[in-house]
């Protein structure tokens, strides 16, 4: 009976203990020797350091021009387009001739203006003569009042026609009975860029027709959109970093205005930011931005200490003579440092440089 019990016990003990070679294989896959790793001069170990990190709010936006710098060009008179001097994208100096327009009816207005001008000048002389006679009591008040009334009526007509012609672009000081202006010039009132030309030569236009659009890039700004749920995290003065698709450069901006009214279409909040002038930045460009919100002091590791695999982050924690790969959660970072919940123990030691090379070693071991 004893022999049976002893034999059964041996079988049970054997079943509860896995083979030695399999156990050793599992231990080798889960950790790496720190002594072997530090033979690589590109790998270093140390403790996490206290750093100031900003929590970040990621959002999208666009570089825009303020409405005051977007200029729509219209004509104040109907007519036919006879000349277009600029193409989209070209720079226009203040006072430059943009387009020319012809309209036969403006000849008639100029003729009427010149006739009224001649009558007004004559009435002016007649009033001066009647005023002198009145002072000498050589004319009646009735005759004087009639001349004064005619003078005032012609002056009103003259000034009205003059303003009307000047308003549509006629230089009245150059008009004479033998010289009429048969075309109207439309000039740039500010230096800017041509963003679009919306008519063609020979086209008949009215005062409502959009002829051209100009845009000044002297006041470019960054317009960001955030969700209403993030509104409490954003305030004026916060720093912003952003990138454009066509450049690897990181640009800096600052929040200067927060629109207090939510967008009725998507419930977003618009954030107005200013940045320094840069030739790479053009109106209409879409950007990816990071608003640096709350500041906190935390234990952090250099970015070179952390390995990123897909959307996951890993650190390498030093445990006695071994290195253990640890998944990091609630990760926050800036351009140099990275932190997580797992890093907040000041007694722990970590690989602080060369995580990439440890990843290569780990990959080799796993094969």
PDB file of C-alpha atoms in Angstrom, residues 29 32 88 150 206 210 237 255 291 293 367:
ATOM      1  CA  UNK A  29      11.329  36.876 -22.910  1.00  0.00           C
ATOM      2  CA  UNK A  32      16.664  41.931 -20.349  1.00  0.00           C
ATOM      3  CA  UNK A  88      -4.642  86.203 -59.317  1.00  0.00           C
ATOM      4  CA  UNK A 150     -30.719 131.052 -60.128  1.00  0.00           C
ATOM      5  CA  UNK A 206     -23.319  96.564 -63.299  1.00  0.00           C
ATOM      6  CA  UNK A 210     -18.062  91.410 -58.361  1.00  0.00           C
ATOM      7  CA  UNK A 237      -2.572  84.330 -23.398  1.00  0.00           C
ATOM      8  CA  UNK A 255      -4.444  83.107 -28.076  1.00  0.00           C
ATOM      9  CA  UNK A 291      -3.006  74.518 -27.316  1.00  0.00           C
ATOM     10  CA  UNK A 293      -3.303  74.515 -21.356  1.00  0.00           C
ATOM     11  CA  UNK A 367      12.725  35.593 -32.661  1.00  0.00           C
TER      12      UNK A 367
END
